[in-house]
Structure formats: structure tokens, C-alpha cells
């Protein structure tokens, strides 16, 4: 089959082929589609459009929290726990440095990127380059790939350093906020906004002590939302303590969303964001390559320089869809 992209790189499978393989559960195809998304290739749009009708099954759990709190370690443990319950598990880590081993399923860091011996686990790190602003979109497109691949649960890890990372986590069905107790004589306050976003709070590294103050603080400050009081789970990710309770809390929240109809609300809220972001992105694409704007753009620039039109009106005119030929 001939390709339109005159790329010197290795020949690629066609998008329909890739999507068919993905829907058959082939992890290799999933990895390729995520690479297209990651590189923001035009084919990614077609691929996501094709897989979209096959998504909506997976329960998506977002993890956020300060660097080093133990998000990756917790997810590694949870992968194992959910595999033991015979659930297929996907992981998208928005931090490419995350050290994933896939619980006990995968042995080393080299193989963690896209394959493993267990067909029920798929772990993928997303590189963040080239996605200023579009990171949330790329992440959720990748989540959809894992959904279509047949994963029952998809964990998304982001480092809660910036607002955009926190936002990614809140687009999940269940948002987990991971904190760790600080040691020494410090008053530990929560970062602004962190108390509003979590459905489940984890206080990890309780082996290091000082967790009582943090847990009491959280208990005091957390409020029920829509009839759900966020549980606070104490864990030691390194030895597995509290992981069963955490898995249980995640499942209870999933059931709560189904029982109350809030799952649908969350889907609609995310859809709003995604429609707007896609609209912004396609507008940005239309104007980023000035060579493709053609003679109309040049003429508008002349008109602005001659004061025949102001720059704002010129922009509106530029973005008007071309008139259809009669
Ligand atoms: N003592 C102790 N160490 C832990 C625990 N959980 C994780 N760690 C260690 O803390 C360090 C950071 O853990 P990660 O799981 O990489 O944390 P993270 O939140 O994913 O970190 P980033 O992705 O860099 O934000 C590692 O060295 C872990 O081994 C715990 O419960 N107790
Ligand atoms: Mg990590």
C-alpha cells in the first residue's frame, strides 16, 4: 500500500489496519497508535475517530500528587491487585521518567514501555514534548486507545506540579490525590485546590511516621461532595500495606458513580472540555503555518497597513470558512 507521507522512516501500517489490530487486542498496534498521538500526527485524528465508538467501557483513575509521593509505586501495586481480580489494566504515565515495572508482571524497566508477557497489562509513558496545552487531549486519546484495547481499568499518572497536570487527573472518573507526610516540625498544609479534586485521598509512606497529623488535617478539611465523602487511605507502597483498601475504595467509587448517574455527568463535563480544546487546536493549526493562508492573508495584511481594515476585523475575516462555490 502506498503512503502519502513521504517519510524516510520505516513503513507504517495504515490507520484502518492498526485500528483493526488494536480492536483485536494487539498491544503492538496500541503502542503504534499512541505514538501517532504523541507525535501529533494527522493520522492520530483518524485513528481516534475510528476507535471512539469502541470506547467507554474502561474505568479511568487519575493519580496526582507531589513529586516522589509514591504514585508510580502505588499504581504498580494496584496493577497487581487488579490483575488478581482478573481485570485488564492499562497505565498511562504522563511523566516519562516514571519507573514502572507493572507490578510483578513485568520484570524490568526496558520492557515496561509498551509490552509485557501478560496480555492483560499495558503500560505506556507519554512524552510531554510538543504538546503545550494539548497534553490533556493527547493523554485522553491515549486512554481511549487502552479502553478500545479492552482494558477494564486505566490508571493515569501525572505529577501534580502544575495546574494542567492536576486537571488531567480530574478528567478521570475517579481522581486519587497522593500525599506523603512531611517529617520534622512542619505544619503540613494542602496545596490550594487539592481538597476539591480528590475522590480518594492516599497518605502514603506511613512507615516514615508523622501521618496522624496529615490524616487528621485531611479529615477535618475534606467535605462530602454530591453524597460522596472522600475516603482517606493510609498506605506503604513499598511493602503493599493498604493497597487492598485503596483498590476497594476505587471500586466503591466506581459503583457510586454508576448508582448515582454521576459517571455520565463526568463524561459530559469532559466532553465539553475536549470539544473546546479540539476547536482551539484546529483553529491554531489553521493559522500556524502562514504559508498555507495564501493570497487572502497577504491582501488582509496590505489592507491593515493601509488602514482599510483593523487587525481584529482582519482576523475574523481570515477565519471565516471559505464560501462554497455555487
Ligand atoms: N519509605 C517509603 N518509601 C516509598 C513508599 N512509596 C514509595 N516510596 C519511595 O519513594 C520514591 C518515589 O516513589 P515513586 O513511586 O516514584 O513516586 P512518584 O509519586 O511516582 O514520583 P514522581 O513520578 O517522580 O512524581 C521511591 O524511591 C519509592 O521507592 C512508602 O510507602 N514508603
Ligand atoms: Mg511517578
Coordinates of C-alpha atoms and ligand atoms in Angstrom, one line a residue:
X1 CA 0.0 0.0 0.0
X2 CA 1.3 3.4 -0.8
X3 CA 1.6 6.1 1.8
X4 CA 1.0 9.7 1.3
X5 CA 3.6 10.7 3.8
X6 CA 7.0 10.7 2.0
X7 CA 8.8 9.8 5.2
X8 CA 12.2 8.1 5.2
X9 CA 11.2 6.3 8.3
X10 CA 10.1 2.7 8.5
X11 CA 6.9 2.0 6.6
X12 CA 3.9 2.2 8.7
X13 CA 0.7 0.3 8.9
X14 CA -2.3 2.0 7.6
X15 CA -4.6 3.5 10.2
X16 CA -7.5 1.1 9.5
X17 CA -5.2 -1.8 9.8
X18 CA -3.8 -0.5 13.0
X19 CA -7.2 0.1 14.4
X20 CA -8.4 -3.4 13.5
X21 CA -5.4 -4.9 15.2
X22 CA -6.0 -2.7 18.2
X23 CA -9.6 -3.8 18.5
X24 CA -8.4 -7.5 18.3
X25 CA -6.4 -6.7 21.4
X26 CA -3.0 -6.4 19.9
X27 CA -0.8 -4.4 22.2
X28 CA 1.7 -3.6 19.4
X29 CA -0.9 -1.8 17.5
X30 CA -2.0 0.1 20.6
X31 CA 1.6 1.3 21.0
X32 CA 1.8 2.5 17.5
X33 CA -1.5 4.4 17.7
X34 CA -0.3 6.1 20.9
X35 CA 2.9 7.0 19.2
X36 CA 0.9 8.8 16.4
X37 CA -1.0 10.6 19.1
X38 CA 2.2 11.5 21.0
X39 CA 3.8 12.9 17.8
X40 CA 0.6 14.7 17.0
X41 CA 0.5 13.1 13.6
X42 CA -2.5 13.8 11.3
X43 CA -3.3 10.1 11.3
X44 CA -3.9 10.2 15.0
X45 CA -7.1 12.1 14.4
X46 CA -8.4 9.4 12.0
X47 CA -7.3 6.7 14.4
X48 CA -9.1 8.2 17.4
X49 CA -12.2 8.8 15.3
X50 CA -12.2 5.1 14.3
X51 CA -11.7 3.8 17.8
X52 CA -14.0 6.2 19.5
X53 CA -17.2 4.1 19.0
X54 CA -15.4 1.2 20.7
X55 CA -14.6 3.1 23.9
X56 CA -16.4 4.0 27.1
X57 CA -16.0 0.7 28.9
X58 CA -12.9 1.3 30.9
X59 CA -12.9 2.9 34.3
X60 CA -10.3 5.7 34.3
X61 CA -8.5 6.6 37.5
X62 CA -6.3 9.6 37.6
X63 CA -3.5 10.0 40.2
X64 CA -1.9 13.3 41.1
X65 CA 0.3 14.4 43.9
X66 CA 3.7 16.0 44.6
X67 CA 6.8 14.5 43.0
X68 CA 8.0 11.5 44.9
X69 CA 4.8 10.9 46.9
X70 CA 4.7 7.3 45.6
X71 CA 2.2 7.5 42.7
X72 CA 4.1 5.1 40.5
X73 CA 4.8 2.7 43.3
X74 CA 1.1 2.7 44.2
X75 CA 0.0 2.1 40.7
X76 CA 2.5 -0.7 40.3
X77 CA 0.9 -2.4 43.3
X78 CA -2.6 -1.7 42.1
X79 CA -1.8 -3.3 38.7
X80 CA -1.0 -6.5 40.5
X81 CA -4.1 -6.3 42.7
X82 CA -6.5 -5.7 39.8
X83 CA -4.8 -8.5 37.8
X84 CA -5.5 -10.8 40.7
X85 CA -9.2 -9.8 40.3
X86 CA -8.9 -10.8 36.6
X87 CA -9.2 -7.2 35.5
X88 CA -7.3 -6.0 32.5
X89 CA -5.2 -2.9 33.4
X90 CA -3.7 -0.1 31.4
X91 CA -1.4 2.6 32.7
X92 CA -0.7 6.0 31.0
X93 CA 2.1 7.9 32.7
X94 CA 2.3 11.5 31.7
X95 CA 5.7 11.6 33.2
X96 CA 8.2 9.8 31.0
X97 CA 10.6 9.3 33.9
X98 CA 8.1 7.2 35.9
X99 CA 9.7 3.9 36.9
X100 CA 7.1 1.3 36.0
X101 CA 7.5 -2.4 36.4
X102 CA 3.9 -3.3 36.0
X103 CA 3.8 -4.8 39.5
X104 CA 5.2 -8.3 39.5
X105 CA 4.1 -8.9 35.9
X106 CA 6.9 -7.2 34.2
X107 CA 10.5 -7.6 35.3
X108 CA 12.5 -4.7 34.0
X109 CA 12.3 -1.1 33.1
X110 CA 13.3 -1.6 29.5
X111 CA 10.2 -3.7 28.7
X112 CA 7.8 -1.5 30.6
X113 CA 7.4 0.9 27.7
X114 CA 4.9 -1.0 25.6
X115 CA 5.0 -4.7 26.0
X116 CA 5.0 -7.4 28.6
X117 CA 4.2 -11.1 28.8
X118 CA 0.8 -10.5 30.4
X119 CA -1.7 -9.6 27.7
X120 CA -3.9 -8.1 30.5
X121 CA -1.4 -5.3 31.2
X122 CA -0.4 -2.4 29.1
X123 CA 1.8 0.3 30.4
X124 CA 2.8 3.4 28.4
X125 CA 4.7 6.6 29.3
X126 CA 3.7 9.6 27.3
X127 CA 6.4 12.1 26.4
X128 CA 5.2 15.5 27.1
X129 CA 7.2 17.4 24.4
X130 CA 5.3 19.1 21.6
X131 CA 2.1 19.2 23.5
X132 CA 2.0 22.6 25.1
X133 CA -1.6 22.9 26.1
X134 CA -2.7 19.8 24.3
X135 CA -1.3 17.4 26.9
X136 CA -4.7 16.7 28.3
X137 CA -6.1 15.9 24.9
X138 CA -3.2 13.6 24.0
X139 CA -3.4 11.9 27.3
X140 CA -7.1 11.1 27.0
X141 CA -6.7 10.0 23.4
X142 CA -4.1 7.5 24.7
X143 CA -6.6 6.5 27.5
X144 CA -9.1 5.8 24.7
X145 CA -6.6 3.6 22.9
X146 CA -6.3 1.4 26.1
X147 CA -10.0 1.4 26.5
X148 CA -10.5 0.2 23.0
X149 CA -7.8 -2.4 23.5
X150 CA -10.0 -3.9 26.2
X151 CA -8.6 -2.7 29.4
X152 CA -11.1 -2.7 32.3
X153 CA -9.2 -0.1 34.4
X154 CA -6.9 2.6 33.1
X155 CA -4.6 4.4 35.6
X156 CA -3.3 7.8 34.6
X157 CA -0.3 9.2 36.5
X158 CA 0.5 12.9 36.4
X159 CA 2.9 14.9 38.5
X160 CA 0.9 17.4 40.4
X161 CA 3.3 20.2 39.9
X162 CA 1.2 22.4 37.7
X163 CA -2.4 23.1 37.1
X164 CA -2.5 21.3 33.8
X165 CA -1.4 18.0 35.4
X166 CA -3.9 18.3 38.2
X167 CA -6.5 19.0 35.5
X168 CA -5.6 15.8 33.7
X169 CA -6.2 13.8 36.8
X170 CA -9.6 15.4 37.4
X171 CA -10.8 14.3 34.0
X172 CA -10.7 10.7 35.1
X173 CA -13.8 9.0 36.5
X174 CA -12.0 8.7 39.9
X175 CA -9.3 11.1 41.0
X176 CA -6.8 9.9 43.5
X177 CA -4.7 12.5 45.4
X178 CA -1.5 11.0 46.8
X179 CA 0.2 12.8 49.7
X180 CA 3.0 11.9 51.9
X181 CA 3.6 13.0 55.5
X182 CA 6.3 15.5 55.9
X183 CA 8.8 14.8 58.6
X184 CA 10.1 17.1 61.2
X185 CA 8.4 20.1 62.9
X186 CA 6.4 21.3 60.0
X187 CA 2.8 22.3 59.6
X188 CA 1.6 20.5 56.5
X189 CA -0.9 22.5 54.5
X190 CA -2.6 21.3 51.4
X191 CA -1.9 23.0 48.1
X192 CA -4.7 25.2 47.0
X193 CA -7.4 23.3 45.2
X194 CA -6.2 19.9 46.2
X195 CA -9.1 19.4 48.7
X196 CA -11.7 19.9 46.0
X197 CA -10.4 17.5 43.4
X198 CA -9.9 14.1 45.1
X199 CA -12.4 11.3 45.2
X200 CA -9.9 9.2 47.2
X201 CA -7.0 10.5 49.3
X202 CA -4.0 8.5 49.9
X203 CA -1.5 9.1 52.7
X204 CA 1.5 7.1 51.5
X205 CA 4.8 6.4 53.3
X206 CA 3.2 6.0 56.7
X207 CA 6.2 3.9 57.6
X208 CA 8.1 7.2 57.9
X209 CA 5.7 8.3 60.6
X210 CA 4.0 11.7 61.1
X211 CA 0.9 10.5 59.2
X212 CA -1.5 11.1 62.1
X213 CA -1.3 14.9 61.7
X214 CA -1.8 14.8 58.0
X215 CA -4.7 12.4 58.2
X216 CA -6.4 14.4 60.9
X217 CA -5.9 17.5 58.9
X218 CA -7.4 16.0 55.8
X219 CA -10.3 14.6 57.8
X220 CA -11.0 18.0 59.2
X221 CA -10.9 19.7 55.8
X222 CA -12.5 17.3 53.4
X223 CA -16.2 17.7 52.7
X224 CA -18.7 15.4 51.1
X225 CA -19.5 16.3 47.5
X226 CA -22.6 15.0 45.8
X227 CA -23.1 12.5 48.5
X228 CA -19.6 11.1 48.4
X229 CA -17.2 11.6 51.3
X230 CA -13.7 11.0 50.0
X231 CA -12.0 8.2 52.0
X232 CA -8.5 8.6 53.3
X233 CA -6.4 5.5 52.9
X234 CA -3.0 5.0 54.6
X235 CA -0.5 3.1 52.5
X236 CA 3.0 1.8 52.3
X237 CA 3.5 1.4 48.6
X238 CA 6.9 -0.3 49.1
X239 CA 5.5 -3.2 51.1
X240 CA 1.9 -3.2 49.9
X241 CA 0.2 -2.2 53.1
X242 CA -3.2 -0.5 52.5
X243 CA -3.3 -1.4 48.8
X244 CA -6.3 -3.7 49.2
X245 CA -8.1 -0.9 51.0
X246 CA -7.2 1.5 48.2
X247 CA -8.4 -0.9 45.5
X248 CA -11.6 -1.3 47.5
X249 CA -12.0 2.5 47.7
X250 CA -11.6 2.8 43.9
X251 CA -14.2 0.1 43.3
X252 CA -16.6 1.6 45.7
X253 CA -16.3 5.0 44.0
X254 CA -16.9 3.4 40.6
X255 CA -20.0 1.8 41.9
X256 CA -21.1 5.1 43.4
X257 CA -20.7 6.8 40.1
X258 CA -22.9 4.2 38.4
X259 CA -25.5 4.2 41.1
X260 CA -25.9 7.9 41.2
X261 CA -25.6 8.6 37.4
X262 CA -22.6 10.9 38.2
X263 CA -20.5 8.9 35.7
X264 CA -22.5 10.4 32.9
X265 CA -22.1 13.9 34.4
X266 CA -18.4 13.5 34.4
X267 CA -18.3 12.2 30.8
X268 CA -20.3 15.2 29.7
X269 CA -18.1 17.6 31.6
X270 CA -15.0 16.1 30.0
X271 CA -16.7 16.2 26.6
X272 CA -17.2 19.9 26.9
X273 CA -13.6 20.5 27.6
X274 CA -12.5 18.2 24.8
X275 CA -14.7 19.8 22.2
X276 CA -13.4 23.3 23.1
X277 CA -9.8 22.1 23.2
X278 CA -10.2 20.4 19.8
X279 CA -11.8 23.6 18.4
X280 CA -8.9 25.7 19.7
X281 CA -6.4 23.3 18.4
X282 CA -7.8 23.2 14.9
X283 CA -8.0 27.0 14.8
X284 CA -4.4 27.2 15.9
X285 CA -3.5 24.7 13.2
X286 CA -5.2 26.7 10.6
X287 CA -3.2 29.8 11.3
X288 CA 0.2 28.5 12.5
X289 CA 1.5 27.8 9.0
X290 CA 1.3 31.2 7.4
X291 CA 2.4 29.9 4.0
X292 CA -0.9 28.0 3.8
X293 CA -3.0 31.0 4.4
X294 CA -2.4 32.1 0.8
X295 CA -3.1 35.3 -1.0
X296 CA -6.1 36.3 1.1
X297 CA -3.8 36.7 4.1
X298 CA -1.3 38.9 2.2
X299 CA -4.2 41.0 1.0
X300 CA -5.5 41.4 4.5
X301 CA -2.1 42.5 5.7
X302 CA -1.9 45.1 3.0
X303 CA -5.4 46.3 3.9
X304 CA -4.5 46.6 7.6
X305 CA -1.3 48.6 6.7
X306 CA -3.4 50.9 4.5
X307 CA -5.9 51.3 7.4
X308 CA -8.7 49.9 5.3
X309 CA -9.5 47.3 8.0
X310 CA -8.4 46.9 11.6
X311 CA -6.4 43.8 12.7
X312 CA -9.2 42.3 14.7
X313 CA -11.7 42.5 11.8
X314 CA -9.0 41.1 9.5
X315 CA -8.6 38.1 11.9
X316 CA -12.3 37.5 11.9
X317 CA -12.3 37.6 8.1
X318 CA -9.3 35.3 7.9
X319 CA -11.1 32.6 10.0
X320 CA -14.3 32.8 8.0
X321 CA -14.9 29.5 6.3
X322 CA -14.3 29.8 2.5
X323 CA -17.6 30.5 0.7
X324 CA -18.9 27.4 -1.1
X325 CA -18.8 27.5 -4.9
X326 CA -22.3 27.8 -6.4
Ligands
LIG1 N1 9.5 4.7 52.8 C1 8.7 4.6 51.7 N2 9.1 4.9 50.5 C2 8.3 4.9 49.5 C3 6.9 4.5 49.7 N3 6.3 4.5 48.5 C4 7.2 4.9 47.6 N4 8.4 5.1 48.2 C5 9.7 5.5 47.5 O1 9.6 6.9 47.2 C6 10.2 7.2 46.0 C7 9.3 7.8 45.0 O2 8.3 6.9 44.6 P1 7.5 7.0 43.2 O3 6.5 5.9 43.3 O4 8.5 7.0 42.1 O5 6.8 8.4 43.4 P2 6.0 9.2 42.3 O6 5.0 10.0 43.1 O7 5.6 8.4 41.2 O8 7.2 10.2 41.9 P3 7.2 11.1 40.5 O9 6.6 10.3 39.4 O10 8.6 11.5 40.4 O11 6.3 12.3 40.9 C8 10.8 5.8 45.5 O12 12.1 5.7 45.9 C9 9.9 4.8 46.2 O13 10.6 3.6 46.5 C10 6.5 4.2 51.0 O14 5.3 3.8 51.3 N5 7.4 4.2 52.0
LIG2 MG1 5.9 8.5 39.2

